[in-house]
Coordinates of N, CA, C and O in Angstrom, one line a residue:
H1 N -79.8 -83.8 171.7 CA -80.2 -83.6 172.9 C -79.1 -82.0 173.0 O -78.6 -81.5 172.3
A2 N -80.0 -81.2 173.8 CA -79.3 -79.7 174.0 C -77.9 -79.9 174.4 O -76.7 -79.2 174.4
G3 N -77.6 -80.7 175.4 CA -76.1 -80.6 175.8 C -74.8 -81.3 175.0 O -74.0 -80.7 175.1
R4 N -75.6 -81.5 173.8 CA -74.1 -81.8 172.7 C -73.8 -80.5 171.7 O -73.4 -80.6 170.7
G5 N -74.4 -79.4 172.2 CA -74.0 -78.2 171.3 C -75.0 -77.8 170.2 O -74.7 -77.2 169.3
E6 N -76.2 -79.0 170.1 CA -77.0 -78.6 169.0 C -77.8 -77.4 169.5 O -78.3 -77.0 170.5
D7 N -78.5 -76.7 168.1 CA -79.1 -75.3 168.5 C -80.6 -76.0 168.9 O -81.5 -76.5 168.1
T8 N -81.0 -75.5 169.8 CA -82.7 -76.0 170.1 C -83.5 -74.7 170.0 O -84.6 -75.4 170.5
R9 N -83.2 -73.7 169.8 CA -84.2 -72.6 169.3 C -85.2 -73.2 168.6 O -84.9 -73.7 167.3
P10 N -86.2 -72.5 168.5 CA -87.0 -72.7 167.9 C -87.1 -72.2 166.2 O -86.6 -70.7 166.5
G11 N -87.5 -72.8 165.4 CA -87.1 -72.2 164.2 C -88.3 -71.1 163.7 O -88.9 -70.8 164.3
P12 N -88.2 -70.7 162.6 CA -89.3 -69.7 162.3 C -90.5 -70.4 162.2 O -90.4 -71.5 161.5
L13 N -91.5 -69.7 162.0 CA -92.9 -70.1 162.1 C -93.1 -70.7 160.4 O -92.5 -69.8 159.5
P14 N -93.7 -71.6 160.5 CA -94.0 -72.0 158.9 C -95.2 -71.1 158.2 O -95.8 -70.2 158.7
K15 N -94.7 -70.6 157.0 CA -95.3 -69.7 156.3 C -96.6 -69.4 156.5 O -97.2 -68.5 156.7
G16 N -97.6 -70.7 156.1 CA -99.1 -70.9 156.4 C -99.5 -70.3 157.8 O -100.1 -69.5 158.2
V17 N -98.5 -70.5 159.0 CA -98.8 -70.2 160.3 C -98.5 -68.6 160.4 O -99.6 -68.1 160.8
A18 N -97.6 -68.2 159.9 CA -97.3 -66.9 160.0 C -98.2 -66.1 159.3 O -98.6 -64.9 159.6
V19 N -98.6 -66.3 157.9 CA -99.8 -65.8 157.4 C -100.9 -65.5 158.2 O -101.6 -65.0 158.2
G20 N -101.2 -66.7 158.8 CA -102.5 -67.0 159.7 C -102.3 -65.8 161.0 O -103.4 -65.3 161.1
V21 N -101.3 -65.9 161.5 CA -101.3 -64.9 162.8 C -100.9 -63.8 162.3 O -101.7 -62.8 163.2
L22 N -100.6 -63.4 161.1 CA -100.7 -61.9 160.3 C -102.0 -61.6 160.3 O -102.3 -60.6 160.6
R23 N -103.1 -62.6 159.6 CA -104.4 -62.4 159.3 C -104.9 -61.8 160.8 O -106.1 -61.2 160.5
L24 N -104.9 -62.7 161.7 CA -105.5 -62.6 163.0 C -105.2 -61.2 163.3 O -106.1 -60.7 163.9
G25 N -103.9 -61.1 163.2 CA -103.7 -59.7 163.9 C -104.6 -58.5 163.2 O -104.7 -57.5 164.1
I26 N -104.4 -58.6 162.0 CA -105.0 -57.6 161.1 C -106.5 -57.6 161.4 O -107.3 -56.6 161.5
Q27 N -107.4 -59.0 161.4 CA -108.6 -59.0 161.7 C -109.0 -58.5 163.0 O -110.2 -57.6 163.1
Y28 N -108.2 -58.4 164.0 CA -108.5 -58.5 165.2 C -108.0 -57.1 166.0 O -107.7 -56.8 167.1
F29 N -107.3 -56.3 165.3 CA -106.2 -55.2 165.2 C -107.0 -54.1 166.5 O -106.3 -54.0 167.4
E30 N -108.1 -53.9 166.1 CA -108.8 -52.7 167.3 C -109.0 -53.7 168.6 O -108.6 -52.9 169.6
E31 N -109.4 -54.7 168.5 CA -109.9 -55.5 169.7 C -108.4 -55.9 170.4 O -108.3 -55.7 171.7
I32 N -107.5 -56.0 170.0 CA -105.8 -56.5 170.5 C -105.7 -54.9 170.8 O -105.3 -55.1 172.2
V33 N -105.7 -53.6 170.2 CA -105.1 -52.6 171.0 C -105.9 -52.2 172.2 O -105.3 -51.9 172.7
A34 N -107.1 -52.2 172.0 CA -108.1 -51.8 173.5 C -107.9 -52.7 174.3 O -107.8 -52.3 175.3
G35 N -107.8 -54.0 174.0 CA -107.7 -54.9 175.0 C -106.5 -54.7 175.8 O -106.3 -54.8 177.2
S36 N -105.3 -54.3 175.0 CA -103.9 -54.3 175.7 C -104.3 -53.1 176.6 O -103.4 -53.2 177.5
F37 N -104.4 -52.0 176.2 CA -104.3 -50.9 177.1 C -105.4 -51.1 178.2 O -105.1 -50.4 179.0
M38 N -106.9 -51.8 177.9 CA -107.6 -52.2 178.8 C -106.5 -52.9 179.9 O -106.4 -52.8 181.3
V39 N -105.7 -53.8 179.7 CA -105.0 -54.8 180.6 C -104.0 -53.5 181.4 O -103.7 -53.7 182.3
L40 N -103.0 -52.8 180.3 CA -102.1 -52.1 181.0 C -102.8 -51.1 182.1 O -102.0 -50.7 183.3
M41 N -103.7 -50.6 181.8 CA -104.5 -49.6 182.9 C -105.1 -50.3 184.2 O -104.6 -50.0 185.1
S42 N -105.5 -51.6 184.0 CA -105.9 -52.2 185.0 C -104.5 -52.7 185.9 O -104.6 -52.6 187.0
L43 N -103.6 -53.2 185.1 CA -102.8 -53.5 186.3 C -101.8 -52.4 186.5 O -101.1 -52.5 188.0
T44 N -101.7 -51.2 185.8 CA -101.3 -50.2 186.6 C -102.0 -49.8 188.0 O -101.5 -49.2 188.5
T45 N -102.9 -49.4 187.4 CA -104.1 -48.8 188.6 C -103.8 -50.0 189.8 O -103.9 -49.6 191.0
F46 N -104.1 -51.4 189.7 CA -103.9 -52.4 190.8 C -102.6 -52.3 191.4 O -102.4 -52.3 192.7
A47 N -101.5 -52.1 190.5 CA -100.1 -52.0 191.1 C -99.9 -50.7 192.2 O -99.4 -50.7 193.2
N48 N -100.9 -49.8 191.7 CA -100.7 -48.2 192.3 C -101.3 -48.8 193.4 O -101.2 -48.0 194.7
V49 N -102.6 -49.3 193.6 CA -103.2 -49.5 194.9 C -102.3 -50.3 195.7 O -102.6 -49.8 196.9
L50 N -101.6 -51.2 195.4 CA -100.8 -52.0 196.2 C -99.9 -51.3 196.9 O -99.6 -51.5 198.1
A51 N -99.1 -50.5 195.9 CA -98.3 -49.4 196.6 C -98.5 -48.9 197.7 O -97.9 -48.3 198.5
R52 N -99.8 -47.9 197.4 CA -100.5 -47.1 198.4 C -100.8 -47.9 199.6 O -100.4 -47.2 200.6
S53 N -101.6 -48.9 199.5 CA -101.8 -49.9 200.6 C -100.7 -50.3 201.6 O -100.9 -50.3 202.9
F54 N -99.7 -51.1 200.9 CA -99.2 -51.7 201.5 C -97.6 -51.0 202.0 O -97.2 -51.2 202.9
F55 N -97.3 -50.0 201.0 CA -95.9 -49.6 201.2 C -96.3 -47.8 201.3 O -94.9 -47.2 201.7
N56 N -97.3 -47.5 201.6 CA -97.4 -46.0 201.8 C -97.1 -45.2 200.8 O -96.3 -43.9 201.2
S57 N -96.5 -45.6 199.6 CA -95.9 -45.0 198.5 C -96.5 -45.3 197.0 O -96.0 -46.2 196.7
P58 N -97.1 -44.1 196.6 CA -97.4 -44.6 195.5 C -96.5 -44.3 194.4 O -95.5 -44.0 194.2
I59 N -97.0 -45.3 193.2 CA -96.2 -45.0 192.1 C -96.3 -43.7 191.5 O -97.3 -43.5 190.9
Q60 N -95.3 -43.2 191.2 CA -95.3 -41.5 190.8 C -96.1 -41.5 189.3 O -97.0 -40.9 189.0
W61 N -95.5 -42.8 188.3 CA -96.1 -42.1 187.1 C -97.4 -43.4 186.8 O -98.0 -43.3 185.7
A62 N -98.0 -43.9 187.4 CA -99.2 -45.0 187.7 C -100.4 -44.2 187.4 O -101.0 -44.9 186.2
E63 N -101.0 -43.4 188.3 CA -101.9 -42.6 187.5 C -101.9 -41.7 186.2 O -102.9 -41.9 185.5
E64 N -100.9 -41.1 185.8 CA -101.0 -40.8 184.5 C -101.1 -41.7 183.3 O -101.7 -41.9 182.3
L65 N -100.2 -42.9 183.5 CA -100.5 -44.1 182.6 C -101.7 -44.6 182.5 O -102.2 -45.0 181.7
A66 N -102.2 -44.7 183.6 CA -103.8 -45.3 183.8 C -104.7 -44.5 182.9 O -105.5 -44.9 182.0
R67 N -104.4 -43.1 183.3 CA -105.4 -42.1 182.3 C -105.3 -42.2 180.8 O -105.9 -42.3 180.3
Y68 N -103.8 -42.1 180.4 CA -103.6 -42.2 179.2 C -104.0 -43.1 178.6 O -104.8 -43.6 177.2
A69 N -104.2 -44.4 179.2 CA -104.7 -46.0 179.0 C -105.8 -45.8 178.7 O -106.6 -46.6 177.6
F70 N -106.6 -45.0 179.4 CA -108.1 -45.2 179.4 C -108.4 -44.3 178.1 O -109.5 -44.8 177.8
I71 N -107.9 -43.1 178.0 CA -108.4 -42.6 176.6 C -108.1 -43.5 175.5 O -109.0 -43.6 174.5
W72 N -107.5 -44.5 175.3 CA -107.0 -45.3 174.3 C -107.9 -46.2 174.2 O -108.5 -46.9 173.2
V73 N -108.2 -46.8 175.4 CA -109.6 -47.9 175.7 C -110.8 -47.1 175.3 O -111.7 -47.8 174.4
V74 N -111.1 -46.1 175.4 CA -112.2 -45.6 175.3 C -112.5 -45.3 173.8 O -113.6 -45.8 172.7
F75 N -111.2 -44.8 173.0 CA -111.8 -44.5 171.7 C -111.3 -45.6 170.9 O -112.2 -45.9 169.8
M76 N -110.6 -46.5 170.9 CA -110.4 -47.9 170.2 C -111.9 -48.7 170.7 O -112.2 -49.3 169.7
G77 N -112.1 -48.6 171.8 CA -113.3 -49.4 172.3 C -114.4 -48.9 171.5 O -115.6 -49.6 170.7
A78 N -114.5 -47.3 170.8 CA -115.4 -47.1 170.2 C -115.5 -47.8 168.6 O -116.7 -48.0 167.9
V79 N -114.0 -47.9 168.1 CA -114.0 -48.6 166.7 C -114.6 -49.9 167.0 O -115.5 -50.2 165.9
V80 N -114.3 -50.6 168.1 CA -114.6 -51.9 168.0 C -116.3 -52.7 168.1 O -116.9 -52.8 167.5
C81 N -116.8 -51.3 168.8 CA -118.2 -51.3 168.8 C -118.9 -51.0 167.3 O -119.8 -51.4 167.2
T82 N -118.1 -49.9 166.7 CA -118.6 -49.9 165.2 C -118.3 -51.1 164.3 O -119.5 -51.4 163.5
K83 N -117.1 -51.5 164.5 CA -117.1 -52.9 163.6 C -117.7 -53.7 163.8 O -118.5 -54.4 162.7
R84 N -118.2 -53.7 165.1 CA -119.1 -55.3 165.6 C -120.9 -55.1 165.5 O -121.3 -55.6 165.9
K85 N -120.9 -53.7 165.3 CA -122.2 -53.1 165.3 C -122.9 -53.0 166.5 O -124.2 -53.9 166.9
R86 N -122.2 -52.6 167.5 CA -122.9 -52.8 169.1 C -122.9 -51.4 170.0 O -123.1 -51.7 171.0
H87 N -122.9 -50.4 168.9 CA -123.2 -49.0 169.7 C -125.1 -49.3 170.1 O -125.8 -50.0 169.6
I88 N -125.2 -48.4 171.0 CA -126.9 -48.6 171.3 C -127.4 -47.9 170.3 O -127.1 -47.1 169.4
A89 N -128.6 -48.5 170.3 CA -129.6 -48.3 169.2 C -131.1 -48.5 169.4 O -131.1 -49.1 170.0
I90 N -131.9 -47.4 168.7 CA -133.3 -47.8 169.0 C -133.7 -48.1 167.9 O -133.6 -47.7 166.9
D91 N -134.0 -49.6 167.6 CA -134.5 -50.0 166.4 C -135.6 -50.2 166.3 O -136.5 -51.1 165.3
I92 N -136.7 -49.7 167.2 CA -138.2 -50.1 166.8 C -138.5 -49.6 165.4 O -139.5 -50.3 165.2
L93 N -138.2 -48.5 165.2 CA -138.5 -47.7 163.8 C -138.2 -48.8 162.6 O -139.0 -49.2 161.7
L94 N -137.1 -49.3 162.7 CA -136.4 -50.2 161.6 C -137.3 -51.6 161.6 O -137.4 -52.3 160.8
Q95 N -137.7 -51.9 163.0 CA -138.4 -53.4 162.8 C -139.7 -53.2 162.4 O -140.4 -53.7 161.8
A96 N -140.3 -52.0 162.4 CA -141.8 -51.5 161.9 C -141.8 -51.0 160.9 O -143.1 -51.3 159.9
I97 N -140.7 -51.1 159.8 CA -141.0 -50.7 158.6 C -140.4 -51.4 157.5 O -139.8 -52.5 158.0
P98 N -140.9 -51.7 156.3 CA -140.3 -52.5 155.3 C -138.7 -52.9 155.2 O -138.1 -51.7 155.8
L99 N -138.3 -54.0 155.0 CA -136.9 -54.2 154.9 C -136.0 -52.9 154.1 O -134.9 -52.8 154.5
R100 N -136.7 -52.7 152.8 CA -135.7 -51.7 152.0 C -135.7 -50.4 152.7 O -135.1 -49.9 152.4
A101 N -136.9 -50.1 153.4 CA -137.1 -49.0 153.7 C -136.2 -48.6 154.9 O -135.4 -47.4 155.2
S102 N -135.8 -49.6 156.0 CA -135.1 -49.5 156.8 C -133.9 -49.6 156.3 O -132.4 -49.3 157.0
A103 N -133.5 -50.3 155.2 CA -132.0 -50.0 154.6 C -131.5 -48.7 154.3 O -130.6 -48.1 154.6
W104 N -133.0 -47.7 154.1 CA -132.5 -46.2 153.6 C -132.3 -45.6 155.2 O -131.6 -44.6 155.2
V105 N -132.7 -46.1 156.1 CA -132.6 -45.2 157.4 C -131.1 -45.4 157.8 O -130.8 -44.9 158.1
R106 N -130.7 -47.0 157.6 CA -129.4 -47.1 158.2 C -128.6 -46.5 157.2 O -127.6 -46.1 157.8
L107 N -129.0 -46.3 156.0 CA -128.2 -45.4 155.0 C -127.5 -43.9 155.5 O -126.6 -43.3 155.4
A108 N -129.2 -43.3 156.0 CA -129.3 -42.4 156.7 C -128.1 -42.1 157.8 O -127.1 -41.0 158.2
A109 N -128.2 -43.2 158.7 CA -127.5 -43.0 159.9 C -125.7 -43.1 159.6 O -125.3 -42.6 160.3
D110 N -125.6 -44.0 158.8 CA -124.2 -44.4 158.1 C -123.8 -42.8 157.6 O -122.8 -42.7 158.0
C111 N -124.3 -42.2 157.0 CA -124.0 -41.0 156.4 C -123.8 -39.9 157.9 O -122.6 -39.1 157.5
C112 N -124.6 -39.9 158.7 CA -124.1 -39.3 159.6 C -122.9 -39.5 160.5 O -122.3 -38.7 161.0
T113 N -122.9 -40.8 160.8 CA -122.0 -41.4 161.4 C -120.5 -40.9 160.4 O -119.5 -40.5 161.1
L114 N -120.5 -41.4 159.3 CA -119.5 -40.7 158.6 C -118.8 -39.1 158.5 O -117.8 -39.2 158.8
G115 N -120.0 -38.5 158.7 CA -119.9 -37.2 158.7 C -119.0 -36.5 160.1 O -118.0 -35.8 160.2
I116 N -120.0 -37.3 161.3 CA -119.0 -37.2 162.6 C -117.7 -37.4 162.6 O -117.1 -36.8 163.0
A117 N -117.7 -38.7 162.1 CA -115.8 -39.5 161.9 C -114.8 -38.3 161.6 O -114.3 -38.3 161.8
L118 N -115.4 -37.8 160.1 CA -114.5 -37.1 159.4 C -114.5 -35.9 159.9 O -112.9 -35.3 160.1
V119 N -115.3 -35.3 161.1 CA -114.9 -34.0 161.8 C -114.1 -34.3 163.0 O -113.5 -33.7 163.0
I120 N -114.5 -35.5 163.4 CA -113.5 -35.9 164.7 C -112.1 -36.1 164.1 O -111.0 -35.7 164.8
A121 N -112.1 -36.8 163.1 CA -110.5 -36.8 162.5 C -109.8 -35.8 162.0 O -108.7 -35.5 162.8
Y122 N -110.4 -34.7 161.6 CA -110.2 -33.3 161.1 C -109.5 -33.0 162.5 O -108.4 -32.3 162.4
Y123 N -110.5 -32.7 163.7 CA -110.2 -31.8 164.5 C -109.2 -32.4 165.3 O -108.2 -32.2 166.3
G124 N -109.3 -34.0 165.6 CA -108.4 -34.7 166.3 C -107.1 -34.9 165.8 O -105.9 -34.7 166.3
W125 N -107.1 -34.6 164.4 CA -105.6 -34.4 163.8 C -105.0 -32.5 164.0 O -103.8 -33.2 164.3
K126 N -105.4 -32.1 164.2 CA -105.3 -30.4 164.5 C -104.8 -30.7 166.1 O -103.7 -30.3 166.4
L127 N -105.8 -31.3 166.9 CA -105.0 -31.6 168.1 C -104.0 -32.3 168.4 O -102.8 -31.7 169.2
T128 N -103.7 -33.1 167.7 CA -102.6 -34.4 167.7 C -101.4 -33.4 167.2 O -100.2 -33.7 167.5
A129 N -101.5 -32.8 166.3 CA -100.5 -31.8 165.6 C -100.2 -30.7 166.5 O -98.6 -30.5 166.4
A130 N -101.0 -30.3 167.3 CA -100.7 -29.2 168.1 C -100.3 -29.5 169.6 O -99.5 -28.9 170.6
A131 N -100.2 -31.0 169.8 CA -99.9 -31.2 171.1 C -98.5 -31.7 171.0 O -98.0 -32.8 171.0
T132 N -97.6 -30.8 171.4 CA -96.2 -31.1 171.5 C -95.3 -30.8 172.6 O -94.2 -31.1 172.8
Q133 N -96.1 -30.4 173.5 CA -95.6 -30.7 175.2 C -95.5 -32.4 175.3 O -95.9 -33.0 175.1
I134 N -94.7 -32.4 176.3 CA -94.3 -33.4 177.2 C -95.1 -33.9 178.4 O -95.3 -32.7 179.1
T135 N -95.6 -34.8 178.6 CA -96.2 -35.4 179.9 C -95.5 -35.1 180.9 O -94.3 -35.2 180.9
A136 N -96.3 -34.9 182.1 CA -95.7 -34.5 183.5 C -95.0 -36.0 184.1 O -93.4 -35.2 184.5
T137 N -95.3 -36.9 184.4 CA -94.2 -37.9 184.9 C -93.9 -38.9 184.0 O -92.9 -39.5 184.0
L138 N -94.5 -39.2 182.6 CA -94.0 -40.4 181.8 C -92.9 -39.9 180.9 O -92.2 -40.5 180.3
Q139 N -92.9 -38.1 180.8 CA -92.0 -37.9 179.7 C -92.1 -38.4 178.3 O -91.2 -38.4 178.0
V140 N -93.4 -38.2 177.7 CA -93.7 -38.7 176.6 C -94.3 -37.7 175.6 O -94.9 -36.8 176.4
P141 N -94.2 -37.5 174.6 CA -95.0 -36.2 173.9 C -96.5 -36.7 173.8 O -96.8 -37.7 173.4
H142 N -97.5 -35.6 174.1 CA -98.5 -35.8 174.4 C -99.1 -36.3 172.8 O -100.4 -36.8 172.9
Y143 N -98.6 -36.0 171.7 CA -99.4 -36.5 170.3 C -99.4 -37.9 170.5 O -100.1 -38.8 169.8
L144 N -98.3 -38.9 171.2 CA -98.7 -40.0 171.5 C -99.8 -40.5 171.9 O -100.5 -41.5 172.0
V145 N -100.3 -39.5 172.8 CA -101.6 -40.2 173.6 C -102.8 -39.7 172.7 O -104.0 -40.4 172.8
Y146 N -102.6 -38.4 172.3 CA -103.8 -37.9 171.2 C -104.2 -38.3 170.0 O -105.0 -38.5 169.5
V147 N -103.0 -39.3 169.6 CA -103.3 -39.7 168.1 C -104.1 -40.4 167.9 O -104.6 -41.1 167.1
V148 N -104.7 -41.3 169.0 CA -105.7 -42.4 169.0 C -107.2 -41.5 168.4 O -108.2 -42.4 167.9
V149 N -107.4 -40.0 168.9 CA -108.5 -39.6 168.2 C -108.9 -39.3 166.8 O -109.6 -40.3 166.3
P150 N -107.7 -39.0 166.0 CA -108.0 -39.1 164.3 C -107.5 -40.5 164.1 O -108.4 -40.7 162.9
D151 N -107.0 -41.3 164.5 CA -106.9 -42.8 164.1 C -108.0 -43.3 164.3 O -108.5 -44.2 163.5
S152 N -108.8 -43.3 165.6 CA -109.9 -44.2 165.6 C -111.1 -43.8 164.9 O -112.2 -44.5 164.3
A153 N -111.4 -42.2 164.5 CA -112.0 -41.7 163.8 C -111.9 -42.1 162.5 O -113.3 -42.5 161.6
V154 N -111.0 -42.2 161.9 CA -110.5 -43.0 160.3 C -111.2 -44.6 160.3 O -111.8 -44.7 159.7
L155 N -110.9 -45.3 161.3 CA -111.2 -46.5 161.5 C -112.6 -46.8 161.4 O -113.3 -47.4 160.9
I156 N -113.2 -45.8 162.5 CA -114.8 -45.8 162.8 C -115.4 -45.4 160.9 O -116.5 -46.0 160.7
A157 N -114.9 -44.2 160.2 CA -115.1 -43.9 159.1 C -115.2 -45.3 158.4 O -116.2 -45.6 157.3
L158 N -114.0 -46.0 158.1 CA -113.9 -47.1 157.2 C -114.7 -48.3 157.6 O -115.4 -48.8 156.4
H159 N -115.2 -48.7 158.8 CA -115.9 -49.5 159.0 C -117.6 -49.1 159.1 O -118.8 -49.9 158.2
T160 N -117.9 -48.0 158.9 CA -119.3 -47.3 158.6 C -119.4 -47.4 157.2 O -120.3 -47.5 156.6
L161 N -118.2 -47.1 156.4 CA -118.1 -46.9 154.9 C -118.5 -48.6 154.4 O -119.5 -48.6 153.3
K162 N -117.9 -49.5 154.9 CA -118.3 -50.9 155.0 C -119.4 -51.1 155.0 O -120.3 -51.8 154.1
D163 N -120.2 -50.8 156.1 CA -121.5 -51.0 156.1 C -122.6 -50.1 155.5 O -123.7 -50.5 154.6
F164 N -122.3 -49.0 155.4 CA -123.0 -48.0 154.2 C -122.8 -48.6 152.7 O -124.1 -48.7 152.1
L165 N -122.0 -49.1 152.3 CA -122.0 -50.1 151.1 C -123.2 -51.0 151.3 O -124.0 -51.6 149.9
G166 N -123.1 -52.2 152.0 CA -124.1 -53.3 152.3 C -125.5 -52.5 152.4 O -126.4 -53.1 151.9
N167 N -125.6 -51.5 153.1 CA -126.8 -50.9 153.4 C -127.5 -50.5 151.9 O -128.6 -50.2 151.6
L168 N -126.5 -49.9 151.0 CA -126.6 -49.4 149.9 C -127.1 -50.6 149.0 O -128.2 -50.4 148.1
R169 N -126.3 -51.5 149.1 CA -127.1 -52.8 148.1 C -128.4 -53.4 148.4 O -129.0 -53.9 147.7
A170 N -128.7 -53.1 150.0 CA -130.0 -53.7 150.5 C -130.8 -52.6 150.0 O -132.2 -53.3 150.0
A171 N -130.7 -51.3 149.6 CA -131.7 -50.3 149.4 C -131.8 -50.3 148.3 O -133.2 -50.1 147.8
V172 N -131.3 -50.5 147.1 CA -131.6 -50.7 145.6 C -131.8 -52.1 145.1 O -131.6 -53.1 145.5

């Protein structure tokens, strides 16, 4: 019983469970980050609407936090779409040509995506490095907001590289 001075706190997770949780966290990292910022943005906006409607007093930092959370949702959402191959695509050509030829077309698309991701990563890093000011109401450095730009571009490049290698195997 807890009343007899015994320690009732839960112990550490068993090694297999801890490894499983870590593996899931890594596997769904992008989804967790994007989803967390989506929830943060939604709750902040909802709270601000309630504060404006019922108390006639908006939360000063809510709009800024929602805006910055939205930036993270957009960029991490792009990573999730790349990872799950859910970006909008016109695939009528791929369906009309032989399988090996469609793999070559996908390779060309992967090369374009890699090039764009690397350009965004480069200029995103320059943007982040130059963002030394503090946000207006949250008082956090702008680089914490903008670091998602190069980070998401690198993640998109990594997922695209994985697709590229799969398409390369299918093409040859």
